Amino acid sequence: MTGSYTNKLAECASNSIRILDIKYGTSVDGTGLRTSLYCAGCEHHCSGCHNPQSWSENAGESLAVEELFKLIVDADMNVTFTGGDPMLHPEGFIELASMIKSRTNKNIWCYTGYKFEELLLHPQRRMLVELCDVIVDGRYEEDKRDLSLHFRGSANQRIIDVKESLEKKDICLYSLFK
Ligand code: SF4
């Protein structure tokens, strides 16, 4: 990372995240076995949401980013940010993702109810997008629910390869078989 980019990250970062749950070794929030962080706060309020207790921004408890990073390193698995919506208040996740990317070789998936195109228009959300490997985007739409889908609840949601999409300036879906 360049010095100016690092400074920009520092300005947008926060040193804590409200967390509802942490799951270790889960295989449902992305490929392989992962450490999943469930954050508080979501403004989408999708009908049929699997986790409505996560909607309140005051749910769960505030944990220091340093502490979360240590838990992730100790678990030694790839990482998923979910909730709630990690993109609602991306500041703490920007800090955490920066640490994961600069100090480990772990990949990061992030679930969000916003569409990828919307995230790119919001400076801080875009910053978090750029630190992630895969974004699973879009609200949960009950009428498009499909139990046969991998890693997403409804057919409108997309599993997006971030690097390729940013390079090609177009949505590139992530291949689950690579
Ligand atoms: S985006 Fe996810 S957490 Fe938020 S309401 Fe929709 S399904 Fe629930």
Coordinates of N, CA and C and ligand atoms in Angstrom, one line a residue:
M1 N 0.8 -1.2 0.0 CA 0.0 0.0 0.0 C 0.9 1.2 0.0
T2 N 0.5 2.3 -0.7 CA 1.2 3.5 -0.7 C 1.0 4.3 0.6
G3 N 1.9 5.3 0.8 CA 1.8 6.1 2.1 C 0.5 6.8 2.1
S4 N 0.1 7.5 1.0 CA -1.1 8.3 1.0 C -2.3 7.4 1.2
Y5 N -2.3 6.2 0.6 CA -3.5 5.3 0.7 C -3.6 4.9 2.2
T6 N -2.4 4.6 2.8 CA -2.4 4.2 4.2 C -3.0 5.3 5.0
N7 N -2.6 6.6 4.7 CA -3.1 7.7 5.5 C -4.6 7.8 5.4
K8 N -5.1 7.6 4.1 CA -6.5 7.8 3.9 C -7.3 6.7 4.7
L9 N -6.7 5.5 4.7 CA -7.3 4.4 5.5 C -7.4 4.8 6.9
A10 N -6.3 5.3 7.5 CA -6.2 5.7 8.9 C -7.3 6.7 9.2
E11 N -7.6 7.7 8.3 CA -8.6 8.7 8.6 C -10.0 8.1 8.7
C12 N -10.2 7.0 7.9 CA -11.6 6.5 7.8 C -11.8 5.3 8.8
A13 N -10.7 4.9 9.5 CA -10.8 3.7 10.3 C -11.4 4.0 11.6
S14 N -11.9 2.9 12.3 CA -12.4 3.0 13.6 C -11.8 1.9 14.4
N15 N -11.6 2.0 15.7 CA -10.9 1.0 16.4 C -11.9 0.0 17.2
S16 N -13.1 0.0 16.8 CA -14.0 -1.0 17.4 C -15.2 -1.3 16.5
I17 N -15.8 -2.5 16.7 CA -16.9 -2.9 15.9 C -17.9 -3.6 16.9
R18 N -19.2 -3.3 16.7 CA -20.2 -4.0 17.5 C -20.5 -5.4 16.9
I19 N -20.2 -6.4 17.7 CA -20.3 -7.8 17.3 C -21.4 -8.6 18.0
L20 N -22.2 -9.3 17.2 CA -23.2 -10.1 17.8 C -22.7 -11.6 18.0
D21 N -21.9 -12.0 17.1 CA -21.4 -13.4 17.3 C -20.2 -13.6 16.4
I22 N -19.4 -14.6 16.8 CA -18.2 -15.0 16.0 C -18.3 -16.5 15.9
K23 N -18.3 -17.0 14.7 CA -18.3 -18.5 14.4 C -17.0 -18.9 13.9
Y24 N -16.4 -20.0 14.4 CA -15.2 -20.5 13.9 C -15.4 -21.8 13.2
G25 N -14.7 -21.9 12.0 CA -14.8 -23.1 11.3 C -16.1 -23.3 10.5
T26 N -16.8 -22.2 10.3 CA -18.1 -22.4 9.5 C -17.8 -22.6 8.0
S27 N -18.7 -23.3 7.4 CA -18.5 -23.6 6.0 C -19.7 -23.1 5.1
V28 N -20.5 -22.2 5.8 CA -21.7 -21.7 5.0 C -21.6 -20.3 4.6
D29 N -20.5 -19.6 5.0 CA -20.3 -18.2 4.7 C -19.2 -17.9 3.7
G30 N -19.0 -18.8 2.8 CA -17.9 -18.7 1.8 C -17.2 -20.0 1.7
T31 N -16.2 -20.1 0.8 CA -15.5 -21.3 0.5 C -14.6 -21.7 1.7
G32 N -14.5 -23.0 1.9 CA -13.6 -23.6 2.9 C -14.1 -23.3 4.3
L33 N -13.2 -23.5 5.3 CA -13.6 -23.2 6.7 C -13.2 -21.8 7.1
R34 N -14.1 -21.1 7.7 CA -13.9 -19.7 7.8 C -14.2 -19.2 9.3
T35 N -13.6 -18.1 9.6 CA -14.0 -17.4 10.8 C -15.0 -16.3 10.4
S36 N -16.3 -16.3 10.9 CA -17.3 -15.4 10.5 C -17.6 -14.4 11.6
L37 N -17.5 -13.1 11.3 CA -17.9 -12.1 12.3 C -19.3 -11.6 12.0
Y38 N -20.2 -11.6 12.9 CA -21.6 -11.1 12.7 C -21.7 -9.8 13.4
C39 N -21.8 -8.7 12.6 CA -21.9 -7.4 13.2 C -23.3 -6.9 13.5
A40 N -23.5 -5.9 14.3 CA -24.8 -5.3 14.5 C -25.0 -4.2 13.5
G41 N -26.3 -4.0 13.2 CA -26.7 -2.9 12.4 C -27.0 -3.2 10.9
C42 N -28.3 -3.1 10.5 CA -28.7 -3.3 9.1 C -29.9 -2.4 8.9
E43 N -29.9 -1.6 7.8 CA -31.0 -0.8 7.5 C -31.9 -1.3 6.4
H44 N -31.6 -2.5 5.9 CA -32.4 -3.1 4.8 C -33.7 -3.7 5.2
H45 N -33.7 -4.3 6.3 CA -35.0 -4.9 6.9 C -35.7 -5.7 5.9
C46 N -35.0 -6.7 5.3 CA -35.6 -7.5 4.2 C -36.6 -8.4 4.9
S47 N -37.7 -8.6 4.2 CA -38.7 -9.5 4.6 C -38.2 -11.0 4.6
G48 N -38.3 -11.7 5.7 CA -37.8 -13.1 5.8 C -36.3 -13.1 6.2
C49 N -35.8 -12.0 6.6 CA -34.4 -12.0 7.1 C -34.1 -13.0 8.1
H50 N -33.0 -13.8 8.0 CA -32.7 -14.8 8.9 C -32.2 -14.3 10.3
N51 N -31.9 -13.0 10.3 CA -31.2 -12.5 11.5 C -31.7 -11.1 11.9
P52 N -33.0 -11.0 12.1 CA -33.6 -9.6 12.4 C -33.0 -9.0 13.7
Q53 N -32.5 -9.9 14.6 CA -32.0 -9.3 15.9 C -30.7 -8.5 15.6
S54 N -30.2 -8.6 14.4 CA -29.0 -7.9 14.0 C -29.3 -6.5 13.5
W55 N -30.5 -6.1 13.4 CA -30.8 -4.8 12.7 C -30.4 -3.6 13.6
S56 N -30.6 -3.8 14.9 CA -30.2 -2.7 15.8 C -28.7 -2.4 15.8
E57 N -28.4 -1.1 15.7 CA -26.9 -0.8 15.7 C -26.4 -1.0 17.1
N58 N -27.3 -1.1 18.1 CA -26.8 -1.2 19.5 C -26.8 -2.6 20.0
A59 N -27.1 -3.6 19.1 CA -27.1 -5.0 19.5 C -25.7 -5.4 19.8
G60 N -25.5 -6.6 20.4 CA -24.2 -7.1 20.6 C -23.3 -6.3 21.5
E61 N -22.0 -6.5 21.4 CA -21.1 -5.8 22.2 C -20.0 -5.2 21.4
S62 N -19.4 -4.1 21.9 CA -18.3 -3.4 21.1 C -17.0 -4.1 21.4
L63 N -16.4 -4.6 20.4 CA -15.1 -5.3 20.6 C -14.0 -4.5 19.8
A64 N -12.8 -4.4 20.4 CA -11.7 -3.7 19.8 C -11.2 -4.4 18.6
V65 N -10.9 -3.6 17.5 CA -10.4 -4.2 16.3 C -9.2 -5.1 16.6
E66 N -8.3 -4.6 17.4 CA -7.1 -5.4 17.8 C -7.4 -6.7 18.3
E67 N -8.4 -6.8 19.2 CA -8.9 -8.0 19.8 C -9.4 -9.0 18.7
L68 N -10.3 -8.4 17.8 CA -10.8 -9.2 16.8 C -9.7 -9.8 15.9
F69 N -8.7 -8.9 15.6 CA -7.6 -9.4 14.7 C -6.9 -10.6 15.4
K70 N -6.7 -10.5 16.7 CA -6.0 -11.5 17.4 C -6.8 -12.8 17.3
L71 N -8.1 -12.8 17.5 CA -9.0 -14.0 17.4 C -8.8 -14.6 16.0
I72 N -8.8 -13.7 15.0 CA -8.7 -14.2 13.6 C -7.4 -14.9 13.4
V73 N -6.3 -14.3 13.8 CA -5.0 -14.9 13.7 C -4.9 -16.2 14.4
D74 N -5.4 -16.2 15.6 CA -5.4 -17.5 16.4 C -6.2 -18.6 15.7
A75 N -7.3 -18.2 15.1 CA -8.1 -19.3 14.5 C -7.5 -19.8 13.2
D76 N -6.7 -18.9 12.5 CA -5.9 -19.3 11.4 C -6.8 -19.8 10.2
M77 N -7.9 -19.1 10.0 CA -8.8 -19.4 8.8 C -9.1 -18.2 8.1
N78 N -9.6 -18.4 6.8 CA -10.0 -17.2 6.1 C -11.2 -16.6 6.8
V79 N -11.6 -15.4 6.4 CA -12.5 -14.6 7.2 C -13.7 -14.1 6.4
T80 N -14.9 -14.1 7.1 CA -16.1 -13.5 6.5 C -16.6 -12.4 7.4
F81 N -17.0 -11.3 6.8 CA -17.7 -10.2 7.5 C -19.2 -10.3 7.1
T82 N -20.0 -10.4 8.1 CA -21.5 -10.5 7.8 C -22.2 -9.9 9.0
G83 N -23.6 -10.1 9.0 CA -24.3 -9.4 10.1 C -25.7 -9.8 10.1
G84 N -26.5 -8.6 10.2 CA -26.2 -7.2 10.0 C -25.6 -6.9 8.7
D85 N -25.2 -5.7 8.5 CA -24.5 -5.3 7.3 C -23.2 -4.6 7.6
P86 N -22.1 -5.2 7.3 CA -20.8 -4.6 7.6 C -20.6 -3.3 6.9
M87 N -21.3 -3.1 5.8 CA -21.1 -1.9 5.0 C -21.9 -0.7 5.6
L88 N -22.8 -0.9 6.6 CA -23.6 0.2 7.1 C -22.6 1.2 7.8
H89 N -21.7 0.7 8.7 CA -20.7 1.5 9.3 C -19.4 0.8 9.0
P90 N -18.7 1.1 7.9 CA -17.6 0.3 7.5 C -16.3 0.6 8.2
E91 N -16.3 1.7 9.0 CA -15.0 2.2 9.6 C -14.2 1.1 10.3
G92 N -14.8 0.4 11.2 CA -14.1 -0.6 12.0 C -13.6 -1.7 11.1
F93 N -14.4 -2.1 10.1 CA -14.1 -3.2 9.2 C -12.9 -2.7 8.3
I94 N -12.9 -1.5 8.0 CA -11.7 -1.0 7.2 C -10.4 -1.2 7.9
E95 N -10.5 -0.8 9.2 CA -9.3 -1.0 10.0 C -8.9 -2.5 10.1
L96 N -9.9 -3.3 10.4 CA -9.7 -4.8 10.6 C -9.2 -5.4 9.3
A97 N -9.8 -5.1 8.2 CA -9.4 -5.6 6.9 C -8.0 -5.2 6.5
S98 N -7.7 -4.0 6.8 CA -6.3 -3.5 6.5 C -5.3 -4.3 7.3
M99 N -5.6 -4.6 8.5 CA -4.7 -5.4 9.3 C -4.6 -6.8 8.7
I100 N -5.7 -7.4 8.4 CA -5.7 -8.8 7.8 C -4.9 -8.8 6.5
K101 N -5.1 -7.8 5.7 CA -4.5 -7.8 4.4 C -3.0 -7.5 4.5
S102 N -2.6 -6.7 5.4 CA -1.2 -6.3 5.5 C -0.4 -7.3 6.4
R103 N -1.0 -8.1 7.2 CA -0.2 -8.9 8.2 C -0.5 -10.4 8.0
T104 N -1.5 -10.8 7.2 CA -1.8 -12.3 7.0 C -2.0 -12.5 5.5
N105 N -2.1 -13.8 5.2 CA -2.5 -14.2 3.8 C -3.9 -14.7 3.7
K106 N -4.8 -14.3 4.7 CA -6.2 -14.7 4.7 C -7.0 -13.9 3.7
N107 N -8.0 -14.6 3.1 CA -8.9 -13.9 2.2 C -10.1 -13.4 3.0
I108 N -10.8 -12.4 2.4 CA -12.0 -11.8 3.1 C -13.2 -11.9 2.2
W109 N -14.3 -12.5 2.7 CA -15.6 -12.3 2.0 C -16.4 -11.3 2.9
C110 N -17.2 -10.6 2.2 CA -18.1 -9.6 2.9 C -19.5 -9.7 2.4
Y111 N -20.5 -10.0 3.2 CA -21.9 -10.0 2.9 C -22.5 -8.6 3.1
T112 N -23.3 -8.1 2.1 CA -23.9 -6.8 2.3 C -25.3 -6.8 1.6
G113 N -26.2 -6.0 2.1 CA -27.5 -5.8 1.4 C -27.4 -4.8 0.3
Y114 N -26.4 -3.9 0.3 CA -26.2 -3.0 -0.8 C -25.7 -3.6 -2.1
K115 N -26.1 -3.0 -3.2 CA -25.5 -3.6 -4.5 C -24.1 -3.1 -4.7
F116 N -23.3 -3.9 -5.3 CA -21.9 -3.6 -5.6 C -21.8 -2.2 -6.2
E117 N -22.6 -1.9 -7.1 CA -22.5 -0.5 -7.8 C -22.7 0.6 -6.8
E118 N -23.7 0.4 -5.9 CA -23.9 1.4 -4.9 C -22.7 1.6 -3.9
L119 N -22.1 0.5 -3.6 CA -21.0 0.6 -2.7 C -19.8 1.4 -3.3
L120 N -19.6 1.3 -4.6 CA -18.5 2.0 -5.2 C -18.7 3.5 -5.2
L121 N -20.0 4.0 -5.0 CA -20.3 5.4 -5.0 C -20.1 6.0 -3.7
H122 N -19.9 5.2 -2.7 CA -19.7 5.7 -1.3 C -18.2 5.6 -0.9
P123 N -17.5 6.7 -0.6 CA -16.1 6.6 -0.4 C -15.6 5.5 0.6
Q124 N -16.2 5.5 1.8 CA -15.8 4.6 2.8 C -16.2 3.1 2.5
R125 N -17.4 3.0 1.9 CA -17.8 1.6 1.6 C -16.9 1.1 0.4
R126 N -16.5 2.0 -0.5 CA -15.6 1.6 -1.6 C -14.3 1.1 -1.0
M127 N -13.8 1.8 0.0 CA -12.6 1.5 0.6 C -12.6 0.1 1.2
L128 N -13.7 -0.2 1.8 CA -13.8 -1.6 2.4 C -13.9 -2.6 1.3
V129 N -14.7 -2.3 0.2 CA -14.8 -3.2 -0.9 C -13.4 -3.5 -1.4
E130 N -12.5 -2.5 -1.6 CA -11.2 -2.7 -2.2 C -10.3 -3.6 -1.3
L131 N -10.7 -3.7 0.0 CA -9.9 -4.6 0.9 C -10.4 -6.0 0.9
C132 N -11.5 -6.2 0.3 CA -12.1 -7.6 0.3 C -11.8 -8.3 -1.0
D133 N -11.9 -9.7 -0.9 CA -11.7 -10.5 -2.1 C -13.0 -10.8 -2.8
V134 N -14.0 -11.0 -2.0 CA -15.3 -11.4 -2.5 C -16.4 -10.6 -1.8
I135 N -17.3 -10.0 -2.5 CA -18.5 -9.4 -2.0 C -19.7 -10.2 -2.4
V136 N -20.6 -10.6 -1.4 CA -21.9 -11.1 -1.8 C -22.9 -10.0 -1.6
D137 N -23.5 -9.6 -2.6 CA -24.3 -8.3 -2.6 C -25.8 -8.5 -2.7
G138 N -26.5 -7.5 -2.3 CA -27.9 -7.4 -2.6 C -28.8 -7.9 -1.4
R139 N -30.0 -7.3 -1.3 CA -30.9 -7.6 -0.2 C -31.4 -9.1 -0.4
Y140 N -31.8 -9.6 0.7 CA -32.5 -11.0 0.6 C -33.9 -10.8 0.1
E141 N -34.2 -11.4 -1.0 CA -35.6 -11.3 -1.6 C -36.3 -12.6 -1.5
E142 N -37.3 -12.6 -0.6 CA -37.9 -13.9 -0.2 C -38.5 -14.6 -1.5
D143 N -39.0 -13.8 -2.4 CA -39.6 -14.5 -3.6 C -38.6 -15.1 -4.5
K144 N -37.3 -14.8 -4.3 CA -36.3 -15.4 -5.1 C -35.4 -16.4 -4.2
R145 N -36.0 -16.8 -3.1 CA -35.3 -17.7 -2.2 C -35.1 -19.0 -3.0
D146 N -33.9 -19.6 -2.8 CA -33.5 -20.8 -3.5 C -32.5 -21.6 -2.7
L147 N -33.0 -22.7 -2.1 CA -32.2 -23.5 -1.2 C -31.0 -24.2 -1.8
S148 N -31.1 -24.3 -3.2 CA -30.0 -24.9 -3.9 C -28.8 -24.0 -4.1
L149 N -28.9 -22.7 -3.8 CA -27.8 -21.8 -4.1 C -26.7 -22.0 -3.1
H150 N -25.5 -21.8 -3.5 CA -24.3 -21.9 -2.6 C -24.1 -20.5 -2.0
F151 N -23.9 -20.3 -0.7 CA -23.5 -19.1 0.0 C -24.3 -17.9 -0.2
R152 N -25.6 -18.1 -0.6 CA -26.5 -16.9 -0.7 C -27.9 -17.4 -0.6
G153 N -28.8 -16.5 -0.2 CA -30.2 -17.0 0.1 C -31.1 -16.8 -1.0
S154 N -30.9 -15.8 -1.8 CA -31.9 -15.5 -2.9 C -31.1 -15.3 -4.2
A155 N -31.8 -15.6 -5.3 CA -31.1 -15.7 -6.6 C -30.6 -14.3 -7.1
N156 N -31.2 -13.2 -6.6 CA -30.7 -11.9 -7.0 C -29.3 -11.5 -6.4
Q157 N -28.9 -12.2 -5.4 CA -27.7 -11.9 -4.8 C -26.5 -12.5 -5.6
R158 N -25.4 -11.7 -5.7 CA -24.3 -12.1 -6.5 C -23.0 -12.3 -5.7
I159 N -22.3 -13.3 -6.1 CA -21.0 -13.6 -5.4 C -19.9 -13.0 -6.4
I160 N -19.4 -11.8 -6.0 CA -18.6 -11.0 -6.9 C -17.1 -11.1 -6.6
D161 N -16.3 -11.3 -7.6 CA -14.9 -11.3 -7.6 C -14.4 -9.8 -7.6
V162 N -14.0 -9.3 -6.4 CA -13.7 -7.8 -6.3 C -12.6 -7.4 -7.2
K163 N -11.5 -8.0 -7.2 CA -10.3 -7.6 -7.9 C -10.6 -7.5 -9.4
E164 N -11.2 -8.6 -9.9 CA -11.5 -8.7 -11.3 C -12.5 -7.6 -11.7
S165 N -13.5 -7.4 -10.9 CA -14.6 -6.5 -11.2 C -14.0 -5.1 -11.3
L166 N -13.2 -4.7 -10.3 CA -12.6 -3.4 -10.3 C -11.7 -3.2 -11.5
E167 N -10.9 -4.2 -11.8 CA -10.0 -4.1 -13.0 C -10.8 -3.9 -14.3
K168 N -11.8 -4.7 -14.4 CA -12.6 -4.7 -15.7 C -13.7 -3.7 -15.7
K169 N -13.9 -3.0 -14.5 CA -15.0 -2.0 -14.4 C -16.3 -2.6 -14.8
D170 N -16.5 -3.8 -14.4 CA -17.8 -4.5 -14.7 C -17.9 -5.6 -13.7
I171 N -19.1 -6.1 -13.5 CA -19.4 -7.1 -12.5 C -18.8 -8.4 -13.0
C172 N -17.9 -9.0 -12.2 CA -17.3 -10.3 -12.6 C -17.7 -11.3 -11.4
L173 N -18.4 -12.3 -11.7 CA -18.8 -13.2 -10.7 C -17.7 -14.1 -10.3
Y174 N -17.6 -14.5 -9.0 CA -16.5 -15.3 -8.5 C -16.8 -16.7 -8.8
S175 N -15.8 -17.4 -9.3 CA -16.0 -18.8 -9.6 C -15.7 -19.7 -8.4
L176 N -16.7 -20.4 -8.0 CA -16.6 -21.3 -6.8 C -15.7 -22.5 -7.0
F177 N -15.4 -22.7 -8.3 CA -14.6 -23.9 -8.6 C -13.2 -23.7 -8.9
K178 N -12.7 -22.5 -8.6 CA -11.3 -22.2 -8.9 C -10.4 -22.5 -7.7
Ligands
SF4_1 S1 -29.4 -7.4 4.4 FE1 -29.2 -9.3 5.4 S2 -29.1 -8.9 7.6 FE2 -29.9 -7.0 6.5 S3 -32.2 -7.3 6.6 FE3 -31.4 -8.2 4.6 S4 -31.1 -10.3 5.1 FE4 -31.2 -9.3 7.1

